[in-house]
Every structure is written in structure tokens, then in C-alpha cells.
Coordinates of C-alpha atoms in Angstrom, one line a residue:
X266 CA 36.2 47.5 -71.6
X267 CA 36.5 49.1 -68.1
X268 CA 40.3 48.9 -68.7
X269 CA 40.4 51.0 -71.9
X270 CA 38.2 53.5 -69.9
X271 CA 41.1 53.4 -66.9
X272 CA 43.7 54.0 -68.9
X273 CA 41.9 57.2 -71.2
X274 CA 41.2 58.4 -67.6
X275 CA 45.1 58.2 -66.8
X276 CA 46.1 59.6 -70.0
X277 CA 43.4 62.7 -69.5
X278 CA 44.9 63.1 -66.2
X279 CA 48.5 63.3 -67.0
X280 CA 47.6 65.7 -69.6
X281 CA 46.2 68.1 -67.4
X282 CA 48.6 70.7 -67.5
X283 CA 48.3 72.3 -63.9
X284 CA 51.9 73.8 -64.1
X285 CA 50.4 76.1 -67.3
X286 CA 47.9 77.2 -66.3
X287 CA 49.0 78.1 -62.9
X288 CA 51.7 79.9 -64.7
X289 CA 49.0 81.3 -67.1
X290 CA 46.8 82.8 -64.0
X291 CA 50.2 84.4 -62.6
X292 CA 50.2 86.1 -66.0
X293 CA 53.1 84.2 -67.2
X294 CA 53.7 82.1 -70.1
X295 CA 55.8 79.2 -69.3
X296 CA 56.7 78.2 -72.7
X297 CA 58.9 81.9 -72.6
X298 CA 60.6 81.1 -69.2
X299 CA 64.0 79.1 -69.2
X300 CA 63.9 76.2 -71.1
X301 CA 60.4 76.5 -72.4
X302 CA 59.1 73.8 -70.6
X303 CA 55.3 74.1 -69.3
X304 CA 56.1 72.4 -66.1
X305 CA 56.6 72.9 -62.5
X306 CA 60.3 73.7 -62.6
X307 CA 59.8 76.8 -65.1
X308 CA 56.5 78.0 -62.9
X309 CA 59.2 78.0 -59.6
X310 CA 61.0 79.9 -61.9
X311 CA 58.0 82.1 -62.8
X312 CA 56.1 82.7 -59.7
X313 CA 58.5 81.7 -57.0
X314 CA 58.5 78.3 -54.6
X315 CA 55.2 78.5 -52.9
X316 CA 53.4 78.6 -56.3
X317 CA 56.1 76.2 -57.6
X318 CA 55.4 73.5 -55.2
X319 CA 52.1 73.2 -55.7
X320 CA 52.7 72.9 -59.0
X321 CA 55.4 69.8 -58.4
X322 CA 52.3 68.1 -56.1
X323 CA 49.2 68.4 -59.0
X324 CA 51.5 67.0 -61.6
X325 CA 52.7 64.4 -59.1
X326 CA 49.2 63.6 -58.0
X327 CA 48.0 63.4 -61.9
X328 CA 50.4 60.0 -62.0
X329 CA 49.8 58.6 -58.5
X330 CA 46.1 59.0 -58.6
X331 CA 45.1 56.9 -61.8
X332 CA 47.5 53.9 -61.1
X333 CA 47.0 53.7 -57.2
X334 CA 43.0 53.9 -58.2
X335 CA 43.5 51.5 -61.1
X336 CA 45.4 49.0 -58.5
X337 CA 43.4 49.3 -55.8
X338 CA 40.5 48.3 -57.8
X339 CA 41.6 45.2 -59.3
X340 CA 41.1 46.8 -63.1
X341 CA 45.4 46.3 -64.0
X342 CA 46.0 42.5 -63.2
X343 CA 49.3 41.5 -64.6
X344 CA 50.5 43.7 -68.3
X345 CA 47.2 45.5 -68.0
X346 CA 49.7 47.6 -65.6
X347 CA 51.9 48.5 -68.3
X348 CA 49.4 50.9 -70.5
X349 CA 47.8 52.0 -67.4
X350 CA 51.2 53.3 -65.4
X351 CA 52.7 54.7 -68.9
X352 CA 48.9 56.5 -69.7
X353 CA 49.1 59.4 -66.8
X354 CA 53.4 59.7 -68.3
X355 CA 52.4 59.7 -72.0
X356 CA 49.8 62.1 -71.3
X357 CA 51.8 65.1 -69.6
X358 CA 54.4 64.3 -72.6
X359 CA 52.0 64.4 -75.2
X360 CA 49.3 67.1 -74.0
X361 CA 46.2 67.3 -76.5
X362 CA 45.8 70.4 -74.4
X363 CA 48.6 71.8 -75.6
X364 CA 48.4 70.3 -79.2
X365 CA 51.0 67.2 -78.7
X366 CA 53.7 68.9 -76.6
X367 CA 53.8 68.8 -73.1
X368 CA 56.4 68.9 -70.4
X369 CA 59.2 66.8 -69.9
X370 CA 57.3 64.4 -67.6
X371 CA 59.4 64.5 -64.4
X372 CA 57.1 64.7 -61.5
X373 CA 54.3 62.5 -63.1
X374 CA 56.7 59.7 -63.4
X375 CA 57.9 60.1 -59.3
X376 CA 53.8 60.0 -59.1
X377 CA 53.5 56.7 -61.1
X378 CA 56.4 54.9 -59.4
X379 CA 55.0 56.1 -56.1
X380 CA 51.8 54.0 -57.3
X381 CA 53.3 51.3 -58.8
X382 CA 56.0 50.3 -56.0
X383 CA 54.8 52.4 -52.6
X384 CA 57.0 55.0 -52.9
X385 CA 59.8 52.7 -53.5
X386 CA 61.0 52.7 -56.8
X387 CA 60.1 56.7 -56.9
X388 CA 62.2 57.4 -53.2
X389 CA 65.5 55.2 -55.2
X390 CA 65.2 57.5 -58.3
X391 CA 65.3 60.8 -56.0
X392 CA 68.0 59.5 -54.2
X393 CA 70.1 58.6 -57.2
X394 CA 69.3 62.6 -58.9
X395 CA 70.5 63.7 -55.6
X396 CA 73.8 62.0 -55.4
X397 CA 74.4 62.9 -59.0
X398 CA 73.3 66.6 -58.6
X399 CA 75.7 66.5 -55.3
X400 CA 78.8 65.0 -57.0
X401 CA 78.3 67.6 -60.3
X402 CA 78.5 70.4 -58.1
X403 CA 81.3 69.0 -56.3
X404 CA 83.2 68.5 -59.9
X405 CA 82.2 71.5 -61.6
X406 CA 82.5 73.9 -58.0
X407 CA 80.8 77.3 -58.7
X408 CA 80.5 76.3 -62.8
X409 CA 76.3 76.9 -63.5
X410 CA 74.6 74.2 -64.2
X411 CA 73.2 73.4 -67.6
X412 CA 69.6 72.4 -69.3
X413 CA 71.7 69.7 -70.9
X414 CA 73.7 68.5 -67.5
X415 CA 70.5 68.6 -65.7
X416 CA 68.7 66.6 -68.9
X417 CA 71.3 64.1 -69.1
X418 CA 71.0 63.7 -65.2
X419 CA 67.3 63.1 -65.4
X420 CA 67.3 60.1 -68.2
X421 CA 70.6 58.3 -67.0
X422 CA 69.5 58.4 -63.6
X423 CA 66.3 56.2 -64.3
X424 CA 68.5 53.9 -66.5
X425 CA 70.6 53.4 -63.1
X426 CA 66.8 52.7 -61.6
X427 CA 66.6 50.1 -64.0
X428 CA 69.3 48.0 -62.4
X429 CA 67.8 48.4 -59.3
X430 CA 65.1 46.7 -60.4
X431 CA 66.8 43.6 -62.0
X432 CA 68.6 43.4 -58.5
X433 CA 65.4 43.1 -56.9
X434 CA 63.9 40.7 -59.0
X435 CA 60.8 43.1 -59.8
X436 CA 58.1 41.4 -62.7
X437 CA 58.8 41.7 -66.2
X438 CA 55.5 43.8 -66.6
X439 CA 57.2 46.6 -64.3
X440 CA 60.3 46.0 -66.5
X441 CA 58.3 47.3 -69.5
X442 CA 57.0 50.2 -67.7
X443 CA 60.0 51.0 -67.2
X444 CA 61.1 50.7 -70.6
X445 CA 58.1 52.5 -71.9
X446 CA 58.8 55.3 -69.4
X447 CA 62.7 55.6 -70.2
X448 CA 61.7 56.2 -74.1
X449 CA 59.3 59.3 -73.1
X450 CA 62.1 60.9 -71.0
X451 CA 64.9 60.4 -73.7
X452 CA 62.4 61.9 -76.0
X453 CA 61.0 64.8 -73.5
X454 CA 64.9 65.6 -73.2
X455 CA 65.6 64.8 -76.9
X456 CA 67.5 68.7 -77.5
X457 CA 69.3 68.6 -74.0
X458 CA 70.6 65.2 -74.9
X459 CA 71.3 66.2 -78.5
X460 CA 73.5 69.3 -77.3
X461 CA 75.2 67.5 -74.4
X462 CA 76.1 64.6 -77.7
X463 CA 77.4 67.4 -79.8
X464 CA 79.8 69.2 -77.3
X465 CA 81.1 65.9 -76.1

């Protein structure tokens, strides 16, 4: 029982939409900057990096929070860790708050892998988008980037993550998070994907 209650409390976290709301009290609607996305990327965009950053560390917090609580107190033993890590993820996806769509779920899944693994897993993942945002720029030189480039960036570089985690020999229950958290981002990036299939 006290596990069903863990994980609602990780899915009403992760649906806290901080990034909206911060946007909301600038005055700005983040569903009619850039992409349309209601997270912290689009708030940067909206009310510059100060305001943006704080954004990036409430929605990173919303993941972290729930699973490193839900650890630390002995109440995700084994798969229990699986609903309970994807909860906080699914949430900022699928925001009631927001009627079913959220954000793309970027910086709640550094939080939940930051939680799960100590930073680990999460620091691997940033340093894989890094070396992939380095060597675009490098190929496409002063070309802008794209939504689609950047979506496209975003889900393959957590599929390289996955290998990472076969080499290390982590537990099949943190292989299914995994999984479950690779299906939200292909979704969340569902049109970038889409447009970056249809040009190539």
C-alpha cells in the first residue's frame, strides 16, 4: 500500500509544472515560445538564464526528490524501483495539470538517474549530449541548429546510455527503467523525430 502512495507522490511531483508557471508569472506563455514546449529550455528562452535555471533545478529536483526519498526509505526494494523512477518522468510527460501534455521530460529524467545511480548514469548521459552537440557544430560550422537535430540528439543519446549500462553489468530492474524512460522521450520528441524521418 505505502508503495502505490510513493509512486502517486512521484507522479504528482513530476507533474508539477514549475517551468509554466514560472513562465506564466513573467507574463509569458510558454506553449507560444519556440517549440511550444512548457519547460525550462523555452522559459530561458522567455525570461532569460537566471529565471531559466531555476527552472532546469525545480524540474530536476521533481525526479531526484521522489526516488532518492523512495530509496532511502526502503519502500522500492527490487522492480518496485521501476514504477517509482518512471512515476516523477511520466508525470512531467503527461501533466493532469496541463490536461495530458506536458514537456518533453529532459531535466526530470537527469533528476531520476541522479537518484537512481548517484549521479552516475545522469553525469554519462550529459557527457554523451555534450560530445554530440560539440561534434554537430563542428560538422554543420555556423548552420543553426534544429528542434529536430536537437530531438534526435536527446533520444539517441540515452539509447547510447543504454549500452553503458549493459557494459557495467547494472540490474535488469534498472534495464526496464530505462526502457520505460526511452519510450516517453521518443514519444515527448515524437514530431522532431517524425520531421528529422521525413527529410532524411
Amino acid at each position: 500500500m505505502m508503495i502505490l502512495l510513493w509512486i502517486a507522490f512521484a507522479f504528482l511531483s513530476g507533474s508539477l509544472m514549475f517551468s509554466y508557471w514560472l513562465g506564466l508569472a513573467g507574463r509569458k506563455n510558454l506553449k507560444a515560445v519556440g517549440d511550444g514546449n512548457p519547460g525550462a529550455m523555452n522559459l530561458w528562452k522567455a525570461r532569460g538564464y537566471k529565471v531559466g535555471i531555476f527552472g532546469i533545478v525545480l524540474d530536476f529536483a521533481k525526479g531526484y526528490v521522489p526516488v532518492i526519498w523512495g530509496i532511502s526509505s526502503g519502500y522500492a526494494p527490487g522492480y518496485l524501483i521501476i514504477p517509482l523512477a518512471l512515476a516523477p518522468i511520466a508525470g512531467h510527460a503527461f501533466s493532469p495539470f496541463l490536461r495530458g501534455k506536458g514537456g518533453k521530460a529532459i531535466a526530470v529524467t537527469f533528476g531520476v538517474w541522479s537518484g537512481l545511480t548517484g549521479f552516475e548514469v545522469s553525469l554519462v548521459y550529459a557527457v554523451v549530449l555534450a560530445v554530440m552537440k560539440a561534434g554537430s557544430f563542428w560538422i554543420n560550422k555556423n548552420k543553426p541548429r534544429s528542434a529536430e537535430a536537437d530531438g534526435l540528439q536527446v533520444v539517441s543519446g540515452l539509447l547510447l546510455v543504454f549500452i553503458y549500462l549493459l557494459l557495467n553489468m547494472f540490474s535488469a530492474a534498472i534495464l526496464l527503467v530505462w526502457l520505460g524512460n526511452f519510450a516517453i522521450l521518443v514519444y515527448t520528441h515524437r514530431v522532431e523525430l517524425a520531421s528529422w524521418l521525413n527529410k532524411n
